[in-house]
GROMACS .gro file of C-alpha atoms in nm:
model
  113
    1UNK     CA    1  -7.545  -8.107 -22.087
    2UNK     CA    2  -7.190  -8.057 -22.209
    3UNK     CA    3  -7.118  -8.431 -22.176
    4UNK     CA    4  -7.430  -8.524 -22.370
    5UNK     CA    5  -7.316  -8.304 -22.659
    6UNK     CA    6  -6.970  -8.458 -22.652
    7UNK     CA    7  -7.111  -8.811 -22.646
    8UNK     CA    8  -7.358  -8.732 -22.925
    9UNK     CA    9  -7.081  -8.575 -23.131
   10UNK     CA   10  -6.861  -8.879 -23.083
   11UNK     CA   11  -7.137  -9.119 -23.182
   12UNK     CA   12  -7.223  -8.913 -23.488
   13UNK     CA   13  -6.861  -8.888 -23.600
   14UNK     CA   14  -6.814  -9.257 -23.540
   15UNK     CA   15  -7.123  -9.339 -23.746
   16UNK     CA   16  -7.009  -9.111 -24.029
   17UNK     CA   17  -6.659  -9.258 -24.022
   18UNK     CA   18  -6.792  -9.613 -24.046
   19UNK     CA   19  -6.709  -9.725 -23.694
   20UNK     CA   20  -6.889 -10.045 -23.606
   21UNK     CA   21  -6.946 -10.127 -23.244
   22UNK     CA   22  -7.113 -10.468 -23.270
   23UNK     CA   23  -7.095 -10.772 -23.494
   24UNK     CA   24  -7.445 -10.688 -23.618
   25UNK     CA   25  -7.326 -10.340 -23.719
   26UNK     CA   26  -7.047 -10.494 -23.924
   27UNK     CA   27  -7.281 -10.754 -24.077
   28UNK     CA   28  -7.509 -10.469 -24.189
   29UNK     CA   29  -7.234 -10.345 -24.424
   30UNK     CA   30  -7.150 -10.469 -24.773
   31UNK     CA   31  -6.969 -10.805 -24.762
   32UNK     CA   32  -6.603 -10.808 -24.866
   33UNK     CA   33  -6.629 -11.177 -24.967
   34UNK     CA   34  -6.917 -11.406 -25.062
   35UNK     CA   35  -6.914 -11.773 -25.159
   36UNK     CA   36  -7.099 -12.103 -25.135
   37UNK     CA   37  -6.961 -12.413 -24.964
   38UNK     CA   38  -7.070 -12.773 -24.945
   39UNK     CA   39  -6.946 -12.800 -24.587
   40UNK     CA   40  -7.179 -12.766 -24.292
   41UNK     CA   41  -7.177 -12.431 -24.114
   42UNK     CA   42  -7.005 -12.587 -23.812
   43UNK     CA   43  -6.729 -12.749 -24.020
   44UNK     CA   44  -6.669 -12.438 -24.227
   45UNK     CA   45  -6.664 -12.196 -23.932
   46UNK     CA   46  -6.424 -12.424 -23.741
   47UNK     CA   47  -6.186 -12.434 -24.038
   48UNK     CA   48  -6.189 -12.056 -24.074
   49UNK     CA   49  -6.159 -12.009 -23.698
   50UNK     CA   50  -5.838 -12.212 -23.697
   51UNK     CA   51  -5.702 -11.998 -23.983
   52UNK     CA   52  -5.810 -11.665 -23.833
   53UNK     CA   53  -5.686 -11.733 -23.479
   54UNK     CA   54  -5.365 -11.535 -23.533
   55UNK     CA   55  -5.560 -11.213 -23.604
   56UNK     CA   56  -5.719 -11.175 -23.262
   57UNK     CA   57  -5.965 -11.330 -23.019
   58UNK     CA   58  -6.236 -11.531 -23.195
   59UNK     CA   59  -6.598 -11.567 -23.085
   60UNK     CA   60  -6.858 -11.799 -23.237
   61UNK     CA   61  -7.234 -11.771 -23.221
   62UNK     CA   62  -7.535 -11.959 -23.350
   63UNK     CA   63  -7.745 -11.800 -23.621
   64UNK     CA   64  -8.079 -11.909 -23.756
   65UNK     CA   65  -7.973 -12.189 -23.996
   66UNK     CA   66  -7.602 -12.122 -23.948
   67UNK     CA   67  -7.303 -11.998 -23.751
   68UNK     CA   68  -7.122 -11.668 -23.702
   69UNK     CA   69  -6.752 -11.613 -23.647
   70UNK     CA   70  -6.630 -11.283 -23.500
   71UNK     CA   71  -6.269 -11.159 -23.494
   72UNK     CA   72  -6.199 -10.895 -23.231
   73UNK     CA   73  -5.928 -10.634 -23.203
   74UNK     CA   74  -5.888 -10.390 -22.914
   75UNK     CA   75  -6.203 -10.532 -22.755
   76UNK     CA   76  -6.435 -10.472 -23.049
   77UNK     CA   77  -6.535 -10.680 -23.351
   78UNK     CA   78  -6.340 -10.612 -23.669
   79UNK     CA   79  -6.444 -10.898 -23.900
   80UNK     CA   80  -6.757 -11.111 -23.911
   81UNK     CA   81  -6.816 -11.429 -24.107
   82UNK     CA   82  -7.167 -11.565 -24.146
   83UNK     CA   83  -7.230 -11.917 -24.281
   84UNK     CA   84  -7.603 -11.961 -24.333
   85UNK     CA   85  -7.803 -12.230 -24.511
   86UNK     CA   86  -8.026 -12.074 -24.777
   87UNK     CA   87  -8.226 -12.267 -25.037
   88UNK     CA   88  -8.014 -12.578 -24.989
   89UNK     CA   89  -7.680 -12.398 -25.016
   90UNK     CA   90  -7.444 -12.292 -24.738
   91UNK     CA   91  -7.381 -11.926 -24.815
   92UNK     CA   92  -7.073 -11.760 -24.672
   93UNK     CA   93  -7.028 -11.387 -24.625
   94UNK     CA   94  -6.736 -11.202 -24.471
   95UNK     CA   95  -6.782 -10.846 -24.350
   96UNK     CA   96  -6.525 -10.601 -24.220
   97UNK     CA   97  -6.345 -10.273 -24.255
   98UNK     CA   98  -6.045 -10.245 -24.481
   99UNK     CA   99  -5.722 -10.338 -24.305
  100UNK     CA  100  -5.380 -10.470 -24.388
  101UNK     CA  101  -5.500 -10.821 -24.296
  102UNK     CA  102  -5.818 -10.815 -24.506
  103UNK     CA  103  -5.684 -11.008 -24.807
  104UNK     CA  104  -5.524 -11.275 -24.586
  105UNK     CA  105  -5.852 -11.318 -24.397
  106UNK     CA  106  -6.041 -11.350 -24.726
  107UNK     CA  107  -5.786 -11.599 -24.861
  108UNK     CA  108  -5.822 -11.811 -24.548
  109UNK     CA  109  -6.201 -11.806 -24.584
  110UNK     CA  110  -6.167 -11.911 -24.949
  111UNK     CA  111  -5.920 -12.190 -24.864
  112UNK     CA  112  -6.176 -12.348 -24.629
  113UNK     CA  113  -6.450 -12.373 -24.890
   0.00000   0.00000   0.00000
């Protein structure tokens, strides 16, 4: 019983502190960058992936009508980029928690538009 309380307390404090444990958790937050590109999702995500490679391991995943790019740090996702086709436009959204690298990650995403 003691361990359940500890685990529940940790999860609650993590949720209140804004800890995200999955890419979907991060993508459920307010985007830190939004834009539209004329590139395909695959081209755009590859460009950003090349730029973001120095910030940690990168994973890519298919989305319905697009692609997702996930930057990891210490074994958990820290930034997520979604490039999804919507009404004829390729919409780009970057999600993540504030960090010292945030502006450089955003600049790299903007440079690939």
